[in-house]
Amino acid sequence: MEPAAKKSKMGKNQKFNNNKKKYFHAKRQVLQPGQRGFFATCNINEKACVRECYNLLNHYADILYGPEKIENEPEKKQPEEAGAAGDAGEDDRKPAAGGASDDDDDDDLEAAAAKCREKLSQRKVRFQNVDTNTTNCVFIRTQLEDPVALGKHIIKDIATTGKSMSRFVLRLVPIEVVCRANMPDIISAAGLLFDKHFLKEPTSFGIIFNHRYNQQIKRDQIITQLAELVNAKNVGNKVDLKEAKKSIIVEVLRGWCLLSVIDNYLESKKFNLAELANPSDKKSSDAKSESSEGSKGNNEEQKTTGETASPEESQSSNDKNKSTDNGDTKN
């Protein structure tokens, strides 16, 4: 009897599980070609990293460009129009039968909900998190035309003030172009990007390549082809790995490639917020080391002078002792 009772209970539980409410889940934002934004890395806690990116970007964007104005925001109806629409709806519902009116109401509600979802999905925000499907890698899509300008402003402010305003964000690199991770698409996207930076004046450049969860794009292949493309734009462009004026950033994440060209990237600590925020500590440690070295030098000088003086004193004392001994022997 017990197994039958248990089976009946299991059947009831399964029916109960099937009748659970189904909630609407918003669609995830995914990387797409042509996007631009900011690439951030972290060690742990990606949610906290996303939150800090929002805080940083919104704070400095409000300073540079003013407060955000949301585009394609659903407009709110005025109360008069809403009341008139409600009266018209009541007049239409009166002559209809009970069953038909209920079906019409359900259809109207579903249509209104679908319209609201479309408007919310089409709403454009200044910064939006995008799923990269890569651990410890965050991409914040932006509607700004030049994310590099905002990135430079953030880096300069952190370097001058020494406050990074972040705990989990390691690097925050502006990205100008997103394309698919195959050589034809990378070369075509890089060609349009290099026209802005390498076409007019000759300069020095370096290529920084990183790949995650992708073994198809080879380092030597992409570096040689991008270097040839830069030289094709201007013959005067030269490679400089240590002190490059312009750095070409190539970040490959699974099936996507993030491209950007940044001035003085190496001097800016590769946009590492933690290293930029702590130059004062390094200076203080250097000053302490210099002061300690100076004190050690003074002590060593004092020791050397003492050592040089002691043998002379010993010699004089020895001479005095010899003279006294000679006098005693003569007597």
mmCIF file of C-alpha atoms in Angstrom:
data_model
loop_
_atom_site.group_PDB
_atom_site.id
_atom_site.type_symbol
_atom_site.label_atom_id
_atom_site.label_comp_id
_atom_site.label_asym_id
_atom_site.label_seq_id
_atom_site.Cartn_x
_atom_site.Cartn_y
_atom_site.Cartn_z
ATOM 1 C CA MET A 1 0.000 0.000 0.000
ATOM 2 C CA GLU A 2 2.819 2.430 0.735
ATOM 3 C CA PRO A 3 4.333 2.467 -2.752
ATOM 4 C CA ALA A 4 0.929 3.248 -4.291
ATOM 5 C CA ALA A 5 0.433 6.154 -1.868
ATOM 6 C CA LYS A 6 3.881 7.503 -2.693
ATOM 7 C CA LYS A 7 3.176 7.279 -6.419
ATOM 8 C CA SER A 8 -0.062 9.189 -5.987
ATOM 9 C CA LYS A 9 1.759 11.924 -4.058
ATOM 10 C CA MET A 10 4.425 12.163 -6.752
ATOM 11 C CA GLY A 11 1.731 12.510 -9.386
ATOM 12 C CA LYS A 12 0.130 15.363 -7.474
ATOM 13 C CA ASN A 13 3.474 17.126 -7.100
ATOM 14 C CA GLN A 14 4.145 16.855 -10.823
ATOM 15 C CA LYS A 15 0.751 18.344 -11.627
ATOM 16 C CA PHE A 16 1.445 21.141 -9.187
ATOM 17 C CA ASN A 17 4.809 21.842 -10.801
ATOM 18 C CA ASN A 18 3.225 22.048 -14.242
ATOM 19 C CA ASN A 19 0.735 24.630 -13.003
ATOM 20 C CA LYS A 20 3.407 27.056 -11.753
ATOM 21 C CA LYS A 21 3.238 30.618 -13.002
ATOM 22 C CA LYS A 22 5.441 31.428 -15.936
ATOM 23 C CA TYR A 23 7.163 34.797 -15.680
ATOM 24 C CA PHE A 24 8.316 36.914 -18.594
ATOM 25 C CA HIS A 25 12.115 37.062 -18.888
ATOM 26 C CA ALA A 26 13.661 39.958 -20.766
ATOM 27 C CA LYS A 27 15.872 39.129 -23.729
ATOM 28 C CA ARG A 28 19.599 39.271 -23.143
ATOM 29 C CA GLN A 29 21.575 41.895 -24.982
ATOM 30 C CA VAL A 30 24.221 40.178 -27.131
ATOM 31 C CA LEU A 31 27.289 41.459 -28.961
ATOM 32 C CA GLN A 32 26.557 42.497 -32.537
ATOM 33 C CA PRO A 33 28.661 43.846 -35.415
ATOM 34 C CA GLY A 34 29.002 47.612 -35.508
ATOM 35 C CA GLN A 35 28.625 48.180 -31.787
ATOM 36 C CA ARG A 36 30.982 50.375 -29.773
ATOM 37 C CA GLY A 37 31.475 50.730 -26.058
ATOM 38 C CA PHE A 38 33.828 49.838 -23.211
ATOM 39 C CA PHE A 39 35.574 46.553 -22.494
ATOM 40 C CA ALA A 40 36.190 45.859 -18.788
ATOM 41 C CA THR A 41 38.001 43.019 -17.053
ATOM 42 C CA CYS A 42 37.691 41.796 -13.479
ATOM 43 C CA ASN A 43 38.896 38.920 -11.303
ATOM 44 C CA ILE A 44 35.698 38.087 -9.433
ATOM 45 C CA ASN A 45 32.115 39.287 -9.048
ATOM 46 C CA GLU A 46 31.064 40.343 -12.546
ATOM 47 C CA LYS A 47 27.819 41.852 -11.250
ATOM 48 C CA ALA A 48 29.733 44.259 -9.038
ATOM 49 C CA CYS A 49 32.017 45.039 -11.992
ATOM 50 C CA VAL A 50 29.005 45.919 -14.166
ATOM 51 C CA ARG A 51 27.609 48.139 -11.415
ATOM 52 C CA GLU A 52 30.923 49.978 -11.039
ATOM 53 C CA CYS A 53 31.152 50.450 -14.822
ATOM 54 C CA TYR A 54 27.698 52.020 -14.845
ATOM 55 C CA ASN A 55 28.645 54.343 -11.994
ATOM 56 C CA LEU A 56 31.938 55.401 -13.577
ATOM 57 C CA LEU A 57 30.627 55.929 -17.089
ATOM 58 C CA ASN A 58 27.452 57.741 -16.053
ATOM 59 C CA HIS A 59 29.355 59.990 -13.636
ATOM 60 C CA TYR A 60 31.905 61.192 -16.202
ATOM 61 C CA ALA A 61 29.424 61.227 -19.093
ATOM 62 C CA ASP A 62 27.148 63.561 -17.121
ATOM 63 C CA ILE A 63 30.137 65.850 -16.563
ATOM 64 C CA LEU A 64 31.133 65.912 -20.254
ATOM 65 C CA TYR A 65 27.803 65.652 -22.063
ATOM 66 C CA GLY A 66 25.192 66.574 -19.467
ATOM 67 C CA PRO A 67 22.408 64.403 -18.035
ATOM 68 C CA GLU A 68 21.088 61.537 -20.119
ATOM 69 C CA LYS A 69 18.008 61.907 -22.306
ATOM 70 C CA ILE A 70 16.452 58.527 -23.048
ATOM 71 C CA GLU A 71 15.504 58.090 -26.714
ATOM 72 C CA ASN A 72 12.361 56.257 -27.871
ATOM 73 C CA GLU A 73 10.897 56.375 -24.372
ATOM 74 C CA PRO A 74 7.201 55.369 -24.288
ATOM 75 C CA GLU A 75 5.094 58.489 -23.969
ATOM 76 C CA LYS A 76 2.545 58.755 -21.196
ATOM 77 C CA LYS A 77 -1.030 59.527 -22.220
ATOM 78 C CA GLN A 78 -2.688 62.593 -20.778
ATOM 79 C CA PRO A 79 -5.486 61.926 -18.288
ATOM 80 C CA GLU A 80 -8.124 63.554 -20.528
ATOM 81 C CA GLU A 81 -7.240 61.328 -23.476
ATOM 82 C CA ALA A 82 -7.163 58.289 -21.224
ATOM 83 C CA GLY A 83 -10.619 59.133 -19.838
ATOM 84 C CA ALA A 84 -12.056 59.637 -23.303
ATOM 85 C CA ALA A 85 -10.588 56.337 -24.447
ATOM 86 C CA GLY A 86 -12.065 54.619 -21.389
ATOM 87 C CA ASP A 87 -15.534 56.060 -22.068
ATOM 88 C CA ALA A 88 -15.344 54.992 -25.694
ATOM 89 C CA GLY A 89 -14.288 51.517 -24.623
ATOM 90 C CA GLU A 90 -17.222 51.253 -22.214
ATOM 91 C CA ASP A 91 -19.669 52.352 -24.933
ATOM 92 C CA ASP A 92 -18.268 49.729 -27.295
ATOM 93 C CA ARG A 93 -18.497 46.979 -24.706
ATOM 94 C CA LYS A 94 -22.128 47.579 -23.716
ATOM 95 C CA PRO A 95 -23.900 46.092 -26.754
ATOM 96 C CA ALA A 96 -21.565 43.077 -27.000
ATOM 97 C CA ALA A 97 -22.370 39.749 -25.376
ATOM 98 C CA GLY A 98 -20.628 38.602 -22.183
ATOM 99 C CA GLY A 99 -18.396 35.883 -23.666
ATOM 100 C CA ALA A 100 -17.366 37.908 -26.705
ATOM 101 C CA SER A 101 -16.484 40.950 -24.581
ATOM 102 C CA ASP A 102 -14.202 38.874 -22.330
ATOM 103 C CA ASP A 103 -12.331 37.458 -25.333
ATOM 104 C CA ASP A 104 -11.950 40.954 -26.819
ATOM 105 C CA ASP A 105 -10.602 42.275 -23.506
ATOM 106 C CA ASP A 106 -7.999 39.515 -23.352
ATOM 107 C CA ASP A 107 -6.905 40.225 -26.926
ATOM 108 C CA ASP A 108 -6.658 43.952 -26.217
ATOM 109 C CA LEU A 109 -4.551 43.366 -23.100
ATOM 110 C CA GLU A 110 -2.187 41.034 -24.935
ATOM 111 C CA ALA A 111 -1.796 43.490 -27.794
ATOM 112 C CA ALA A 112 -1.114 46.359 -25.364
ATOM 113 C CA ALA A 113 1.457 44.270 -23.484
ATOM 114 C CA ALA A 114 3.183 43.351 -26.757
ATOM 115 C CA LYS A 115 3.367 47.023 -27.767
ATOM 116 C CA CYS A 116 4.858 47.972 -24.393
ATOM 117 C CA ARG A 117 7.490 45.257 -24.725
ATOM 118 C CA GLU A 118 8.436 46.443 -28.206
ATOM 119 C CA LYS A 119 8.786 50.031 -27.017
ATOM 120 C CA LEU A 120 10.924 48.994 -24.058
ATOM 121 C CA SER A 121 13.150 46.840 -26.246
ATOM 122 C CA GLN A 122 13.589 49.695 -28.744
ATOM 123 C CA ARG A 123 14.412 52.210 -26.012
ATOM 124 C CA LYS A 124 17.970 53.472 -26.410
ATOM 125 C CA VAL A 125 20.049 54.016 -23.286
ATOM 126 C CA ARG A 126 23.437 55.724 -23.116
ATOM 127 C CA PHE A 127 25.123 52.663 -21.548
ATOM 128 C CA GLN A 128 23.879 49.072 -21.667
ATOM 129 C CA ASN A 129 25.512 45.880 -20.451
ATOM 130 C CA VAL A 130 25.968 43.240 -23.171
ATOM 131 C CA ASP A 131 26.523 39.542 -22.549
ATOM 132 C CA THR A 132 29.948 38.340 -23.762
ATOM 133 C CA ASN A 133 29.655 34.662 -22.693
ATOM 134 C CA THR A 134 33.215 35.031 -21.368
ATOM 135 C CA THR A 135 34.193 34.841 -17.716
ATOM 136 C CA ASN A 136 35.592 38.004 -16.105
ATOM 137 C CA CYS A 137 34.956 40.008 -19.282
ATOM 138 C CA VAL A 138 32.293 42.732 -19.426
ATOM 139 C CA PHE A 139 31.214 44.840 -22.381
ATOM 140 C CA ILE A 140 29.183 48.032 -21.928
ATOM 141 C CA ARG A 141 27.568 49.180 -25.162
ATOM 142 C CA THR A 142 27.250 52.929 -25.671
ATOM 143 C CA GLN A 143 25.384 55.320 -27.940
ATOM 144 C CA LEU A 144 28.230 57.875 -27.826
ATOM 145 C CA GLU A 145 29.942 58.554 -31.125
ATOM 146 C CA ASP A 146 33.459 58.666 -29.629
ATOM 147 C CA PRO A 147 33.951 56.379 -26.602
ATOM 148 C CA VAL A 148 37.722 56.976 -26.708
ATOM 149 C CA ALA A 149 37.266 60.623 -25.688
ATOM 150 C CA LEU A 150 35.294 59.602 -22.606
ATOM 151 C CA GLY A 151 37.847 56.897 -21.773
ATOM 152 C CA LYS A 152 40.738 59.380 -21.953
ATOM 153 C CA HIS A 153 38.886 61.806 -19.697
ATOM 154 C CA ILE A 154 38.324 59.066 -17.103
ATOM 155 C CA ILE A 155 41.979 58.020 -17.190
ATOM 156 C CA LYS A 156 43.279 61.589 -16.853
ATOM 157 C CA ASP A 157 41.003 62.328 -13.928
ATOM 158 C CA ILE A 158 41.988 59.123 -12.102
ATOM 159 C CA ALA A 159 45.691 59.802 -12.719
ATOM 160 C CA THR A 160 45.452 63.364 -11.367
ATOM 161 C CA THR A 161 43.185 62.727 -8.388
ATOM 162 C CA GLY A 162 44.455 59.258 -7.479
ATOM 163 C CA LYS A 163 40.896 57.977 -6.910
ATOM 164 C CA SER A 164 39.712 55.156 -9.146
ATOM 165 C CA MET A 165 36.138 54.937 -7.761
ATOM 166 C CA SER A 166 36.250 51.197 -8.439
ATOM 167 C CA ARG A 167 37.097 48.044 -6.551
ATOM 168 C CA PHE A 168 36.403 45.194 -8.966
ATOM 169 C CA VAL A 169 37.141 46.809 -12.353
ATOM 170 C CA LEU A 170 40.727 46.162 -13.432
ATOM 171 C CA ARG A 171 40.902 47.613 -16.950
ATOM 172 C CA LEU A 172 38.399 49.832 -18.747
ATOM 173 C CA VAL A 173 39.282 50.072 -22.452
ATOM 174 C CA PRO A 174 37.167 52.022 -24.969
ATOM 175 C CA ILE A 175 36.231 50.011 -28.072
ATOM 176 C CA GLU A 176 35.473 51.686 -31.402
ATOM 177 C CA VAL A 177 34.382 48.727 -33.541
ATOM 178 C CA VAL A 178 32.933 45.254 -32.918
ATOM 179 C CA CYS A 179 33.091 42.685 -35.722
ATOM 180 C CA ARG A 180 33.041 38.922 -36.175
ATOM 181 C CA ALA A 181 36.235 37.006 -35.410
ATOM 182 C CA ASN A 182 37.338 36.041 -38.925
ATOM 183 C CA MET A 183 40.122 37.608 -40.941
ATOM 184 C CA PRO A 184 38.032 39.138 -43.772
ATOM 185 C CA ASP A 185 35.701 40.930 -41.349
ATOM 186 C CA ILE A 186 38.589 42.049 -39.121
ATOM 187 C CA ILE A 187 40.552 43.464 -42.058
ATOM 188 C CA SER A 188 37.528 45.309 -43.474
ATOM 189 C CA ALA A 189 36.608 46.804 -40.082
ATOM 190 C CA ALA A 190 40.231 47.720 -39.353
ATOM 191 C CA GLY A 191 40.602 49.394 -42.762
ATOM 192 C CA LEU A 192 37.800 51.850 -42.027
ATOM 193 C CA LEU A 193 39.141 52.441 -38.528
ATOM 194 C CA PHE A 194 42.729 53.024 -39.642
ATOM 195 C CA ASP A 195 41.629 55.722 -42.090
ATOM 196 C CA LYS A 196 40.907 57.950 -39.085
ATOM 197 C CA HIS A 197 44.228 57.393 -37.293
ATOM 198 C CA PHE A 198 46.994 56.431 -39.757
ATOM 199 C CA LEU A 199 46.122 58.058 -43.072
ATOM 200 C CA LYS A 200 47.250 61.671 -42.615
ATOM 201 C CA GLU A 201 50.424 61.916 -40.535
ATOM 202 C CA PRO A 202 53.133 59.277 -40.058
ATOM 203 C CA THR A 203 53.403 57.962 -36.522
ATOM 204 C CA SER A 204 54.644 55.030 -34.472
ATOM 205 C CA PHE A 205 52.300 52.192 -33.587
ATOM 206 C CA GLY A 206 52.122 48.887 -31.765
ATOM 207 C CA ILE A 207 49.626 46.018 -31.808
ATOM 208 C CA ILE A 208 48.331 44.480 -28.580
ATOM 209 C CA PHE A 209 46.525 41.189 -29.180
ATOM 210 C CA ASN A 210 44.586 39.083 -26.655
ATOM 211 C CA HIS A 211 42.278 36.142 -27.333
ATOM 212 C CA ARG A 212 39.904 34.222 -25.086
ATOM 213 C CA TYR A 213 38.061 31.011 -25.971
ATOM 214 C CA ASN A 214 39.214 31.280 -29.578
ATOM 215 C CA GLN A 215 42.054 29.334 -31.199
ATOM 216 C CA GLN A 216 41.245 30.049 -34.854
ATOM 217 C CA ILE A 217 42.758 33.544 -34.965
ATOM 218 C CA LYS A 218 46.532 33.202 -34.791
ATOM 219 C CA ARG A 219 48.661 35.925 -33.221
ATOM 220 C CA ASP A 220 51.344 36.115 -35.913
ATOM 221 C CA GLN A 221 48.822 36.103 -38.735
ATOM 222 C CA ILE A 222 46.681 38.951 -37.469
ATOM 223 C CA ILE A 223 49.651 41.071 -36.361
ATOM 224 C CA THR A 224 51.398 40.826 -39.733
ATOM 225 C CA GLN A 225 48.254 41.598 -41.715
ATOM 226 C CA LEU A 226 47.296 44.576 -39.543
ATOM 227 C CA ALA A 227 50.855 45.949 -39.699
ATOM 228 C CA GLU A 228 50.822 45.685 -43.495
ATOM 229 C CA LEU A 229 47.471 47.477 -43.558
ATOM 230 C CA VAL A 230 48.847 50.342 -41.434
ATOM 231 C CA ASN A 231 51.887 50.690 -43.699
ATOM 232 C CA ALA A 232 49.589 50.717 -46.726
ATOM 233 C CA LYS A 233 47.750 53.728 -45.271
ATOM 234 C CA ASN A 234 50.986 55.687 -44.855
ATOM 235 C CA VAL A 235 54.519 54.549 -45.646
ATOM 236 C CA GLY A 236 55.935 56.670 -42.823
ATOM 237 C CA ASN A 237 54.239 54.649 -40.098
ATOM 238 C CA LYS A 238 56.745 52.656 -38.059
ATOM 239 C CA VAL A 239 56.476 49.926 -35.451
ATOM 240 C CA ASP A 240 57.545 50.805 -31.905
ATOM 241 C CA LEU A 241 56.733 48.244 -29.241
ATOM 242 C CA LYS A 242 58.088 50.172 -26.236
ATOM 243 C CA GLU A 243 57.040 53.791 -26.808
ATOM 244 C CA ALA A 244 54.299 53.653 -29.440
ATOM 245 C CA LYS A 245 52.284 56.826 -29.868
ATOM 246 C CA LYS A 246 49.245 54.838 -31.010
ATOM 247 C CA SER A 247 48.322 51.339 -29.897
ATOM 248 C CA ILE A 248 46.008 49.033 -31.842
ATOM 249 C CA ILE A 249 43.896 47.033 -29.384
ATOM 250 C CA VAL A 250 42.646 43.642 -30.624
ATOM 251 C CA GLU A 251 40.508 41.668 -28.144
ATOM 252 C CA VAL A 252 39.034 38.388 -29.420
ATOM 253 C CA LEU A 253 36.166 36.958 -27.320
ATOM 254 C CA ARG A 254 34.856 33.674 -28.673
ATOM 255 C CA GLY A 255 33.361 34.598 -32.069
ATOM 256 C CA TRP A 256 33.740 38.379 -31.735
ATOM 257 C CA CYS A 257 36.615 40.803 -32.215
ATOM 258 C CA LEU A 258 36.879 44.196 -30.468
ATOM 259 C CA LEU A 259 39.043 46.828 -32.191
ATOM 260 C CA SER A 260 40.274 50.210 -31.067
ATOM 261 C CA VAL A 261 43.144 52.678 -31.617
ATOM 262 C CA ILE A 262 44.245 54.617 -28.522
ATOM 263 C CA ASP A 263 46.928 57.301 -28.130
ATOM 264 C CA ASN A 264 49.590 56.850 -25.424
ATOM 265 C CA TYR A 265 48.081 53.577 -24.285
ATOM 266 C CA LEU A 266 51.316 52.275 -22.781
ATOM 267 C CA GLU A 267 51.987 55.498 -20.876
ATOM 268 C CA SER A 268 48.494 55.260 -19.391
ATOM 269 C CA LYS A 269 49.332 51.902 -17.761
ATOM 270 C CA LYS A 270 47.200 50.102 -20.381
ATOM 271 C CA PHE A 271 44.129 51.748 -18.823
ATOM 272 C CA ASN A 272 44.572 49.811 -15.588
ATOM 273 C CA LEU A 273 42.604 51.834 -13.038
ATOM 274 C CA ALA A 274 44.350 50.395 -9.981
ATOM 275 C CA GLU A 275 47.829 51.244 -11.264
ATOM 276 C CA LEU A 276 46.779 54.729 -12.319
ATOM 277 C CA ALA A 277 45.238 55.477 -8.928
ATOM 278 C CA ASN A 278 48.354 54.622 -6.877
ATOM 279 C CA PRO A 279 51.279 56.701 -8.211
ATOM 280 C CA SER A 280 51.424 58.637 -4.901
ATOM 281 C CA ASP A 281 52.184 55.445 -2.983
ATOM 282 C CA LYS A 282 55.016 54.682 -5.342
ATOM 283 C CA LYS A 283 56.402 58.214 -5.008
ATOM 284 C CA SER A 284 56.216 58.076 -1.221
ATOM 285 C CA SER A 285 57.952 54.688 -1.191
ATOM 286 C CA ASP A 286 60.646 56.092 -3.510
ATOM 287 C CA ALA A 287 61.101 59.113 -1.235
ATOM 288 C CA LYS A 288 61.363 56.864 1.806
ATOM 289 C CA SER A 289 63.930 54.700 0.054
ATOM 290 C CA GLU A 290 65.943 57.797 -0.923
ATOM 291 C CA SER A 291 65.830 59.143 2.641
ATOM 292 C CA SER A 292 66.866 55.760 4.031
ATOM 293 C CA GLU A 293 69.700 55.585 1.522
ATOM 294 C CA GLY A 294 70.808 59.089 2.526
ATOM 295 C CA SER A 295 70.789 58.216 6.214
ATOM 296 C CA LYS A 296 72.719 55.040 5.494
ATOM 297 C CA GLY A 297 75.283 57.071 3.537
ATOM 298 C CA ASN A 298 75.733 59.501 6.420
ATOM 299 C CA ASN A 299 76.178 56.649 8.883
ATOM 300 C CA GLU A 300 78.732 55.024 6.625
ATOM 301 C CA GLU A 301 80.666 58.312 6.320
ATOM 302 C CA GLN A 302 80.682 58.670 10.084
ATOM 303 C CA LYS A 303 81.912 55.109 10.457
ATOM 304 C CA THR A 304 84.702 55.638 7.913
ATOM 305 C CA THR A 305 85.879 58.834 9.607
ATOM 306 C CA GLY A 306 85.884 57.058 12.945
ATOM 307 C CA GLU A 307 87.830 54.201 11.497
ATOM 308 C CA THR A 308 90.426 56.516 9.931
ATOM 309 C CA ALA A 309 90.866 58.477 13.130
ATOM 310 C CA SER A 310 91.299 55.475 15.386
ATOM 311 C CA PRO A 311 94.563 54.161 13.813
ATOM 312 C CA GLU A 312 96.187 57.624 14.075
ATOM 313 C CA GLU A 313 95.241 57.843 17.716
ATOM 314 C CA SER A 314 96.579 54.349 18.282
ATOM 315 C CA GLN A 315 99.867 55.272 16.568
ATOM 316 C CA SER A 316 100.305 58.396 18.691
ATOM 317 C CA SER A 317 99.615 56.416 21.846
ATOM 318 C CA ASN A 318 102.163 53.802 20.765
ATOM 319 C CA ASP A 319 104.803 56.507 20.124
ATOM 320 C CA LYS A 320 104.225 57.938 23.586
ATOM 321 C CA ASN A 321 104.617 54.537 25.155
ATOM 322 C CA LYS A 322 107.862 53.918 23.243
ATOM 323 C CA SER A 323 109.326 57.248 24.356
ATOM 324 C CA THR A 324 108.554 56.504 27.987
ATOM 325 C CA ASP A 325 110.114 53.058 27.672
ATOM 326 C CA ASN A 326 113.326 54.512 26.174
ATOM 327 C CA GLY A 327 113.589 57.036 28.998
ATOM 328 C CA ASP A 328 113.337 54.300 31.590
ATOM 329 C CA THR A 329 116.083 52.221 29.977
ATOM 330 C CA LYS A 330 118.502 55.206 29.838
ATOM 331 C CA ASN A 331 118.056 55.912 33.484
#
